[in-house]
XYZ file of C-alpha atoms in Angstrom:
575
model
C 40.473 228.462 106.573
C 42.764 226.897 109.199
C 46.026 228.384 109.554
C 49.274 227.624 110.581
C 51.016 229.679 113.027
C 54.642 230.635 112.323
C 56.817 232.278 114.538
C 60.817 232.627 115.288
C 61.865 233.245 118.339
C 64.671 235.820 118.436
C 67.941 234.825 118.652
C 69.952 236.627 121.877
C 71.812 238.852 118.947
C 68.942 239.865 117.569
C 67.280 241.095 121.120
C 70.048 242.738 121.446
C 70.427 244.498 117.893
C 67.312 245.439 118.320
C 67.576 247.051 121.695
C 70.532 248.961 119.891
C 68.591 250.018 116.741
C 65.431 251.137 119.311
C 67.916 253.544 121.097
C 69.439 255.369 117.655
C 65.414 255.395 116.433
C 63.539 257.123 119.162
C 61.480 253.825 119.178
C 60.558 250.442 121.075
C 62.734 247.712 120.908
C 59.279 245.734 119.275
C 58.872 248.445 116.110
C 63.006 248.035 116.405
C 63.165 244.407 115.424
C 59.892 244.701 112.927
C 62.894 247.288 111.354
C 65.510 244.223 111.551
C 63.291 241.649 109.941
C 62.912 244.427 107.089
C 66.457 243.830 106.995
C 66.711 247.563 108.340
C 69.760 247.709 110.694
C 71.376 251.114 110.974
C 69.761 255.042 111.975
C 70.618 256.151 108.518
C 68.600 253.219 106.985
C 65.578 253.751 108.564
C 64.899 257.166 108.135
C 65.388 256.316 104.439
C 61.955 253.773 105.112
C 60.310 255.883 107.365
C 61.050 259.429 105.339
C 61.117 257.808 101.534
C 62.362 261.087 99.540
C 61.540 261.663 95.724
C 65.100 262.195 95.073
C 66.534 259.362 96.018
C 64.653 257.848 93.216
C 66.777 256.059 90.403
C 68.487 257.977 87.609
C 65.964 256.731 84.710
C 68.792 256.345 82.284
C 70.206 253.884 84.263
C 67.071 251.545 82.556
C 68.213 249.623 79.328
C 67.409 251.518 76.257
C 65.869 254.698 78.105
C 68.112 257.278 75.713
C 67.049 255.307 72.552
C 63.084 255.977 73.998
C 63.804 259.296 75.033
C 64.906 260.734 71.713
C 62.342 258.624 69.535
C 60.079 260.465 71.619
C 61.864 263.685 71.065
C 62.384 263.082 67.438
C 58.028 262.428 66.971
C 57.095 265.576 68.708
C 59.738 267.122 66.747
C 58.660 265.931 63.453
C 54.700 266.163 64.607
C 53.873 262.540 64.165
C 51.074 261.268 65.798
C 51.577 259.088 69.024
C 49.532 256.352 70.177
C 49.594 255.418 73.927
C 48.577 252.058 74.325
C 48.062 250.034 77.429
C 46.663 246.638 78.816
C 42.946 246.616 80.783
C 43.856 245.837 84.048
C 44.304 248.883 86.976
C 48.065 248.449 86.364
C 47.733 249.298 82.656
C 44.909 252.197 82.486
C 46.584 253.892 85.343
C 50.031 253.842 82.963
C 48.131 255.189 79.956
C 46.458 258.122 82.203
C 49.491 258.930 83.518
C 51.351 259.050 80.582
C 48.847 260.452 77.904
C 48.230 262.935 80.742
C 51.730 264.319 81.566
C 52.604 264.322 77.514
C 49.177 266.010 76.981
C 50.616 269.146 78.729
C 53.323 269.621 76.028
C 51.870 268.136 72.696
C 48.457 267.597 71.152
C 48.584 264.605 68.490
C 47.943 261.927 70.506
C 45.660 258.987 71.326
C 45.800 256.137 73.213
C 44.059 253.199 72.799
C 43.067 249.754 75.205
C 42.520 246.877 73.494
C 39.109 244.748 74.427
C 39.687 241.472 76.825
C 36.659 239.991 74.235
C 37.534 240.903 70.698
C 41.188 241.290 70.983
C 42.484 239.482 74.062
C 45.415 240.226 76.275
C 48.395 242.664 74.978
C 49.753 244.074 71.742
C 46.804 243.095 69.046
C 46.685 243.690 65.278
C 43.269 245.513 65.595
C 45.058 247.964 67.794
C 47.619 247.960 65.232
C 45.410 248.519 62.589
C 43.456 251.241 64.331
C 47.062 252.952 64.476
C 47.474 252.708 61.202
C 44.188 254.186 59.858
C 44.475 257.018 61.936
C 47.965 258.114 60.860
C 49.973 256.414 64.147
C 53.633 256.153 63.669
C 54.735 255.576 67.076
C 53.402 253.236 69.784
C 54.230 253.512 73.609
C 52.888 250.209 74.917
C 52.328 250.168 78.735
C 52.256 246.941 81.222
C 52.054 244.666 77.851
C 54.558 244.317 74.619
C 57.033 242.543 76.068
C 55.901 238.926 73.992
C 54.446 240.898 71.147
C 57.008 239.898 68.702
C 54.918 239.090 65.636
C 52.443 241.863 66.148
C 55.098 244.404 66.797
C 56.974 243.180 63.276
C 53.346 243.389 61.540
C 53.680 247.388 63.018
C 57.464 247.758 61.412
C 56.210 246.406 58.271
C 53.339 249.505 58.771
C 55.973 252.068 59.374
C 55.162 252.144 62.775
C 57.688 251.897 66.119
C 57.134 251.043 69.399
C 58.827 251.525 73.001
C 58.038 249.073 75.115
C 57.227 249.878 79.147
C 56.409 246.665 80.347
C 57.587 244.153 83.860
C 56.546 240.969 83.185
C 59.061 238.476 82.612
C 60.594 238.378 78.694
C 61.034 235.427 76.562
C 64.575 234.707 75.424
C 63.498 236.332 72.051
C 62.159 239.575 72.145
C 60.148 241.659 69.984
C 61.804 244.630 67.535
C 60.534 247.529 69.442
C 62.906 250.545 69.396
C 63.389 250.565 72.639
C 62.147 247.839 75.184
C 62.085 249.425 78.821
C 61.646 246.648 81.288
C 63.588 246.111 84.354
C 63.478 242.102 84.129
C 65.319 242.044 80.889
C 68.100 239.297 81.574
C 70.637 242.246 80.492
C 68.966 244.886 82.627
C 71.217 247.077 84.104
C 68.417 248.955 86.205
C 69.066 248.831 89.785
C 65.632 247.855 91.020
C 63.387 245.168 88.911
C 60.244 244.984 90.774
C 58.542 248.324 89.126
C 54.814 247.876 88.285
C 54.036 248.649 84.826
C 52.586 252.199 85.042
C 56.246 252.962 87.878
C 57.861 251.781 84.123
C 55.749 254.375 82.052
C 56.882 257.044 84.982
C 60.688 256.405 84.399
C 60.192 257.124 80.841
C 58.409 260.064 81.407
C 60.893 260.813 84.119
C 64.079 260.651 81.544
C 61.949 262.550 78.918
C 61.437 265.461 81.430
C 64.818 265.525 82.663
C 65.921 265.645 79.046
C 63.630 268.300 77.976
C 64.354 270.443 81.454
C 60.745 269.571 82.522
C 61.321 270.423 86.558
C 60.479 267.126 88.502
C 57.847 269.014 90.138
C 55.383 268.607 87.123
C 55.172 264.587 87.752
C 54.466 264.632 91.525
C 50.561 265.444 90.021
C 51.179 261.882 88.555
C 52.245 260.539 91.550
C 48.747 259.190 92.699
C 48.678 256.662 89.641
C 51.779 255.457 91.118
C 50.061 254.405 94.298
C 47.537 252.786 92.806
C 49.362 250.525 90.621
C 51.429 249.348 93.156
C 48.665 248.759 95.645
C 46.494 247.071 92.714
C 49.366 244.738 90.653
C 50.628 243.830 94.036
C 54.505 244.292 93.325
C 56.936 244.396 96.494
C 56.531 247.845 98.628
C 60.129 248.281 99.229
C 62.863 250.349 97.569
C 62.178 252.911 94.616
C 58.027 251.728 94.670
C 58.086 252.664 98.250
C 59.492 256.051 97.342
C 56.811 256.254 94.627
C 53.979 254.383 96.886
C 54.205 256.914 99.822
C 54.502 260.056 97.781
C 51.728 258.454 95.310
C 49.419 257.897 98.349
C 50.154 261.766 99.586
C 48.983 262.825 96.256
C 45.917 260.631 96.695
C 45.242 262.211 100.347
C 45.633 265.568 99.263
C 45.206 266.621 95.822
C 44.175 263.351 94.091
C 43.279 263.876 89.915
C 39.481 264.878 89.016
C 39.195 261.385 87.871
C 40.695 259.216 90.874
C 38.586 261.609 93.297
C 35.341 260.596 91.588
C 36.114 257.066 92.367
C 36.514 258.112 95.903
C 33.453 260.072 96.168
C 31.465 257.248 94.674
C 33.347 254.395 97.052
C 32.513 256.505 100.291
C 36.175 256.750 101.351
C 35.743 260.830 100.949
C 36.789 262.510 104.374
C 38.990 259.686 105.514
C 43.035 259.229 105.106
C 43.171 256.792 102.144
C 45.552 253.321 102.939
C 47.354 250.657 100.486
C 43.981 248.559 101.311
C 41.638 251.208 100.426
C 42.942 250.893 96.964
C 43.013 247.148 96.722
C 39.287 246.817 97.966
C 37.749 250.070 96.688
C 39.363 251.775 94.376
C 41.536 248.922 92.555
C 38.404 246.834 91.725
C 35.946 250.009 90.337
C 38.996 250.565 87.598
C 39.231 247.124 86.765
C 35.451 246.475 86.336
C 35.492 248.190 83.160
C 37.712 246.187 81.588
C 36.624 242.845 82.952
C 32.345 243.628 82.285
C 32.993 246.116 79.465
C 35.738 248.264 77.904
C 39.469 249.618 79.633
C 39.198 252.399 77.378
C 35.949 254.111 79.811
C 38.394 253.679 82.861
C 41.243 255.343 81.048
C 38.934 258.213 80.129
C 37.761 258.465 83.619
C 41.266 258.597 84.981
C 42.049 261.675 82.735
C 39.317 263.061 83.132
C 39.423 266.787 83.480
C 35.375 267.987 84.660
C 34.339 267.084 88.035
C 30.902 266.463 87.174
C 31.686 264.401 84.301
C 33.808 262.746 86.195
C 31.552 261.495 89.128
C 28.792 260.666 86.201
C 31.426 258.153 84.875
C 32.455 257.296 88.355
C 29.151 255.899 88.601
C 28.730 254.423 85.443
C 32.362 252.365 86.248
C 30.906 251.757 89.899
C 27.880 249.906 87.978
C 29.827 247.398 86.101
C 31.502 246.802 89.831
C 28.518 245.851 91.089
C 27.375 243.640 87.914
C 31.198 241.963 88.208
C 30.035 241.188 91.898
C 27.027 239.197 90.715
C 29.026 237.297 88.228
C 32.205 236.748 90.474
C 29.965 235.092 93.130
C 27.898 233.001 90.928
C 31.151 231.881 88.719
C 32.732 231.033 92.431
C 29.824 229.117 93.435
C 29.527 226.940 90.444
C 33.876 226.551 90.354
C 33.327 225.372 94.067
C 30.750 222.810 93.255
C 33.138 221.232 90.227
C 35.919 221.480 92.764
C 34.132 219.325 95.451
C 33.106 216.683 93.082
C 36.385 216.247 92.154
C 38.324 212.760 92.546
C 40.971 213.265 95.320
C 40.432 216.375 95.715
C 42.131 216.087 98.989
C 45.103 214.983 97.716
C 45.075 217.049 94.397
C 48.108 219.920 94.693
C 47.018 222.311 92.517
C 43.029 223.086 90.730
C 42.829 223.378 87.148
C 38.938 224.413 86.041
C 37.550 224.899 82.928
C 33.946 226.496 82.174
C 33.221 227.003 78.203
C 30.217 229.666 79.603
C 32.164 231.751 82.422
C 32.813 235.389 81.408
C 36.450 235.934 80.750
C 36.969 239.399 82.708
C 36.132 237.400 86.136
C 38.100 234.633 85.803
C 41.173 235.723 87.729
C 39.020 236.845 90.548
C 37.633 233.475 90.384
C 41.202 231.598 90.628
C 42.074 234.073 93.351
C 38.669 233.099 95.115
C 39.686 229.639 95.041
C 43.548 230.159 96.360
C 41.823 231.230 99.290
C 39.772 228.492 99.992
C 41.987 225.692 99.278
C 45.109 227.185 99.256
C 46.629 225.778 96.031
C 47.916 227.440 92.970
C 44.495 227.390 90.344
C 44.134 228.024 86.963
C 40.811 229.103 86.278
C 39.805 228.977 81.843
C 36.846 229.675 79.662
C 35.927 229.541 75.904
C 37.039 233.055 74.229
C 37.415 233.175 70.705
C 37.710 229.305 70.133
C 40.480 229.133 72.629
C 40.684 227.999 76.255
C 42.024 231.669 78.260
C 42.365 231.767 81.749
C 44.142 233.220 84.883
C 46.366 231.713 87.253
C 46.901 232.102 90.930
C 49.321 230.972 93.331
C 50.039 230.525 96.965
C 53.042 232.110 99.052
C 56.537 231.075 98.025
C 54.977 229.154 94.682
C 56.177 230.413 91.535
C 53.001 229.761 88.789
C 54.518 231.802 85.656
C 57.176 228.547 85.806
C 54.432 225.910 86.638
C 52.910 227.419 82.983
C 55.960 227.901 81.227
C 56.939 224.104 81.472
C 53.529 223.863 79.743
C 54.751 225.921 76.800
C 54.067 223.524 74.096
C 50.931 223.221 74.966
C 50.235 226.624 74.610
C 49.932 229.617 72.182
C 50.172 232.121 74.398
C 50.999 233.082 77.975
C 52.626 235.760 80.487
C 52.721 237.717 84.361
C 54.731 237.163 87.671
C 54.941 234.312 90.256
C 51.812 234.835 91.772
C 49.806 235.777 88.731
C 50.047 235.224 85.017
C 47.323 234.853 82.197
C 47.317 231.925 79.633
C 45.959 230.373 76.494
C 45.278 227.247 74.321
C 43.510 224.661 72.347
C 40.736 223.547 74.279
C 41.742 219.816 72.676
C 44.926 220.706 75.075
C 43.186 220.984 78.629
C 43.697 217.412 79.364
C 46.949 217.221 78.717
C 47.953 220.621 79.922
C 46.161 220.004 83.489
C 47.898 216.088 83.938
C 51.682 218.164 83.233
C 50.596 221.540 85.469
C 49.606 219.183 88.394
C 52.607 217.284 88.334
C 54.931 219.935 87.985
C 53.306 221.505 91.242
C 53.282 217.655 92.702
C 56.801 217.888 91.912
C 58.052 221.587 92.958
C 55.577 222.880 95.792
C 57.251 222.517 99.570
C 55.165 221.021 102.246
C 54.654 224.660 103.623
C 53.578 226.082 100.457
C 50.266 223.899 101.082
C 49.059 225.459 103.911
C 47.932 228.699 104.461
C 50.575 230.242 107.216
C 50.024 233.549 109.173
C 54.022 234.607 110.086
C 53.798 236.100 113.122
C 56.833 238.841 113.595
C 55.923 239.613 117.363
C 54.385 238.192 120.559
C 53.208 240.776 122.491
C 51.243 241.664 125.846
C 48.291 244.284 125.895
C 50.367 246.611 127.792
C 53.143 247.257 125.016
C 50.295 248.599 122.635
C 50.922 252.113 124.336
C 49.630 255.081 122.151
C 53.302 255.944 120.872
C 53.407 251.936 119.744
C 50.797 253.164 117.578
C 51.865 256.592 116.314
C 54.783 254.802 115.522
C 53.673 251.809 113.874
C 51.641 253.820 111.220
C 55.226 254.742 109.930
C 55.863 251.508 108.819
C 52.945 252.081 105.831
C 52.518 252.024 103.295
C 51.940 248.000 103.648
C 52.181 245.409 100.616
C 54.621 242.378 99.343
C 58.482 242.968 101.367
C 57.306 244.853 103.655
C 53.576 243.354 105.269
C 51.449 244.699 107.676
C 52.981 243.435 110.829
C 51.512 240.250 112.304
C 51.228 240.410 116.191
C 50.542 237.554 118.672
C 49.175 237.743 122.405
C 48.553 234.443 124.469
C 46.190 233.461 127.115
C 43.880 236.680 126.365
C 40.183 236.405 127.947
C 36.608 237.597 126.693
C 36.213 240.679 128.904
C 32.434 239.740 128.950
C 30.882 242.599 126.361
C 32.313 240.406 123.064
C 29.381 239.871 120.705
C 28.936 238.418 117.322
C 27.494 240.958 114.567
C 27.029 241.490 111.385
C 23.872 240.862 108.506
C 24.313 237.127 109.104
C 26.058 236.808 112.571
C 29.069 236.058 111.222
C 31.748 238.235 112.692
C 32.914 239.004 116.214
C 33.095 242.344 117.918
C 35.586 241.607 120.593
C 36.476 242.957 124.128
C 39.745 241.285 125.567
C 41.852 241.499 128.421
C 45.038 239.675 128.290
C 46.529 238.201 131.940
C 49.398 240.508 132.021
C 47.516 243.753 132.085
C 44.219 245.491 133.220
C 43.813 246.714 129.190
C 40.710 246.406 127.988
C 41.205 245.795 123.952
C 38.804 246.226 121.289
C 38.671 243.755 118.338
C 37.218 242.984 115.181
C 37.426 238.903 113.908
C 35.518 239.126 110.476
C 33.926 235.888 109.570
C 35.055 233.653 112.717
C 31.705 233.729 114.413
C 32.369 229.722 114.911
C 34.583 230.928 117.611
C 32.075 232.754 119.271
C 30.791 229.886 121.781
C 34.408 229.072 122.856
C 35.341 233.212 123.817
C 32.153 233.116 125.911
C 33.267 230.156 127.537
C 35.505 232.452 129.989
C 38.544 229.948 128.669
C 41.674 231.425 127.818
C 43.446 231.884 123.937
C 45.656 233.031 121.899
C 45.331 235.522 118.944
C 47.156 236.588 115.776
C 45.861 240.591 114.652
C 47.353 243.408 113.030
C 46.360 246.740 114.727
C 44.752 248.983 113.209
C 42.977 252.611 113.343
C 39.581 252.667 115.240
C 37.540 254.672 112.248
C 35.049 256.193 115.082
C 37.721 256.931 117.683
C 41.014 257.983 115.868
C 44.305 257.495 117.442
C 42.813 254.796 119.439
C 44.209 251.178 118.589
C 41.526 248.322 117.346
C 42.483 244.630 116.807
C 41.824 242.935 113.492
C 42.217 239.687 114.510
C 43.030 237.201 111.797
C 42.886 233.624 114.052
C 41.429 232.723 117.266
C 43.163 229.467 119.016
C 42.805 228.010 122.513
C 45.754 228.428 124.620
C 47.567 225.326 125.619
C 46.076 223.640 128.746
C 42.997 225.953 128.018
C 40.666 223.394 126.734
């Protein structure tokens, strides 16, 4: 992928601000104007990001109908009905269900909860769920990281005798459905301070208000606090504010005393023994929960992640780590055949956006698929196949690019779709693909910016060798955890030189291990460039360039900085 290098130099003001800000920090003016571009200015606000405290979380009643939730809640247990906890089959919604069914399993017994199947039943609220409610004596519904379009199956459950609270995030229709309570901080009326919750954070407010109504001490969710984390990490919601709070208390949880169930999945990923990161769970942990929903069945995640026997635990681990490695296998070969179509394409130069459809692709792996392709040619996809007579699919986008609208001015076209600006899930006629892929592509012809169509790496600093001192470090790793608002910082160094030891590695000699020396400094900097062994010849050239890197932990010497280095370009005046 060729990138495009962004950088802003800083204004005099801002040098100076964050000269000030280093002083009142303990820190170096570089970390100090990371701080600024956070839109961190003063002492008091950055020990807020650097010490996130539990109670500085929101007041959960401050979330649209939480006290009509709360005492339906109340009034079931009261009355003994049976509960049903009921979540979608991504990580986002099995994590909400554990958590949930887990904390309410401490203080009542008739419950259930319940994930519907991607291949029978589709995304969301579905009347087989409903039914399967109803034949097993459910008369109330908490529906987790889905519900919020559910209108007609949610009025098929009234007409049952059975309610609903909603937890969901994903952006509502104008109409929305007659739950008794609908807890979702993008309502247009929402009152909530802080909208960008993931949906399991949502199912943790509610349990939240229902402990703080029932004098449940706080204490009893930090347990919880791990599903948190991984959420976050996995749904990819901003890491600022109240899910920072819950990300870096969530990611304690998972260092120190994760559940039976998520510490299987750590065991069987090999990250046991090491201090678990924001990536870990995107690339490891994320992935192994989702595989069960996308090869087989949510529900065998969601009884992993509750889980009480070790041993039974790591035998499911590994059962879920099997479908991982089957989803592998189909995710490459769906990829390779979706990059084949793409390159035969007319114009595929000039095209904006990628719209594929493949009748036989397997419907779990299609959103990997349409991220797969983002990548590669950096436009917003849609990626469909043939489920239940309809065309269903995933969408992607690119930084800045806002896909749930590109959709939703598709509307008529469809009978069903939903998610955020980077990621929503649709469906339709397959008579409609034509028609639906000439209006998508325009509306991105017509909306995306000329920087949206590039991928960009925005550097924050440009740096020398010698300013990565050992407190740089220390101090940098207080910036985690990482995600959307607040991104691993992006460094730059110029004119930097192979120090003579670099060597490419890897099964098929395709990545770099890099020893550098930049010209301002005698440091001798270790590296890592996965996949840019096309470089190689020019670093062994003994010509100068320029690289873009985040810095990272060396996992066999820790403490000691090591280079992941994102780009490789020759300096100017070098070639």
């Amino acid at each position: 992928m060729h990138f495009k290098w962004n950088y802003e130099t800083p204004t005099p003001e801002r040098v100076e601000a964050a000269k000030e800000l280093a002083e009142k920090v303990g820190m170096g003016p570089i970390l100090a104007d990371l701080l600024l571009q956070r839109g961190i200015r003063t002492e008091s606000a950055a020990k807020r990001f650097f010490r996130p405290m539990l109670n500085e979380l929101n007041d959960p009643f401050l979330m649209n109908d939480m006290d009509l939730a709360v005492d339906r809640l109340n009034d079931a247990m009261g009355r003994k009905e049976r509960i049903m906890v009921y979540g979608d089959y991504d990580v986002d919604g099995c994590t909400a269900v554990a958590l949930v069914y887990k904390f309410l399993q401490q203080f009542y017994s008739n419950m259930d909860y319940y994930i519907p199947n991607r291949y029978e039943e589709g995304y969301g609220v579905s009347h087989k769920g409903i039914d399967y409610a109803k034949e097993t004596g459910v008369t109330l519904v908490i529906v987790l990281d889905c519900g919020i379009k559910a209108i007609d199956e949610i009025a098929y459950a009234k007409s049952l005798g059975i309610d609903f609270i909603i937890c969901d995030h994903h952006v509502p229709d104008d109409e929305m459905p007659p739950a008794v309570a609908i807890l979702n901080p993008k309502r247009p009326d929402s009152t909530y301070p802080y909208p960008h919750l993931s949906g399991c954070g949502v199912g943790f407010k509610l349990m939240q208000a229902f402990a703080k109504n029932n004098g449940i001490p706080f204490s009893r969710l930090i347990p919880l606090l791990d599903f948190c984390a991984v959420s976050i990490a996995s749904d990819i919601v901003p890491a600022m504010g109240e899910n920072r709070i819950l990300a870096y208390h969530g990611l304690k949880q998972l260092n120190q005393n994760p559940s039976v169930g998520l510490k299987a999945i750590i065991e069987v990923c090999g990250l046991a023994g090491r201090e678990l990161t924001m990536s870990d769970i995107i690339f490891k942990i994320g992935p192994r929960i989702n595989a069960s929903g996308r090869m087989q069945n949510g529900r065998e995640a969601v009884e992993l992640l509750v889980e009480k026997d070790q041993k039974r635990a790591l035998d499911e681990a590994r059962h879920i780590n099997e479908y991982n490695e089957q989803r592998k296998d189909v995710d490459k070969q769906m990829t390779e055949e979706a990059n084949l179509i793409v390159e035969k394409l007319e114009n595929q130069q000039h095209l904006s956006s990628i719209v594929l459809y493949g009748e036989n692709w397997k419907k779990g792996v299609v959103g990997i698929v349409a991220s797969r392709l983002t990548e590669i040619y950096y436009r917003p996809t849609v990626v469909m196949t043939l489920s239940n007579g309809m065309a269903t699919g995933s969408a992607r986008s690119v930084a800045g690019f806002d896909i749930y609208d590109a959709i939703k001015s598709c509307r008529d076209l469809l009978e069903n779709f939903g998610g955020h600006t980077y990621a929503a899930g649709l469906s339709m006629k397959t008579s409609n693909i034509p028609e639906f892929t000439r209006r998508f592509q325009q509306y991105v012809n017509d909306h995306i910016l000329p920087e949206q169509t590039q991928a960009i790496l925005d550097i924050e600093e440009v740096i020398d060798f010698k300013d990565i001192t050992k407190k740089m470090h220390s101090d940098l790793k207080k910036f985690a955890p990482y995600g959307p608002g607040n991104p691993k910082p992006l460094f730059c160094t110029r004119n930097v030189y192979d120090y003579g030891t670099s060597k490419v590695v890897g099964r098929n000699q395709e990545h770099i291990k890099l020893e550098l020396v930049d010209s301002k400094s005698s440091n001798v900097m270790n590296g890592i460039a996965f996949g840019q062994s096309a470089a190689a010849r020019y670093i062994k050239s003994k010509r100068s360039f320029d690289i873009v890197y985040t810095i990272e932990e060396n996992v066999y010497k820790r403490s000691e900085a090591q280079l992941q280095i994102e780009d490789i370009k020759p300096s100017e005046g070098a070639v």
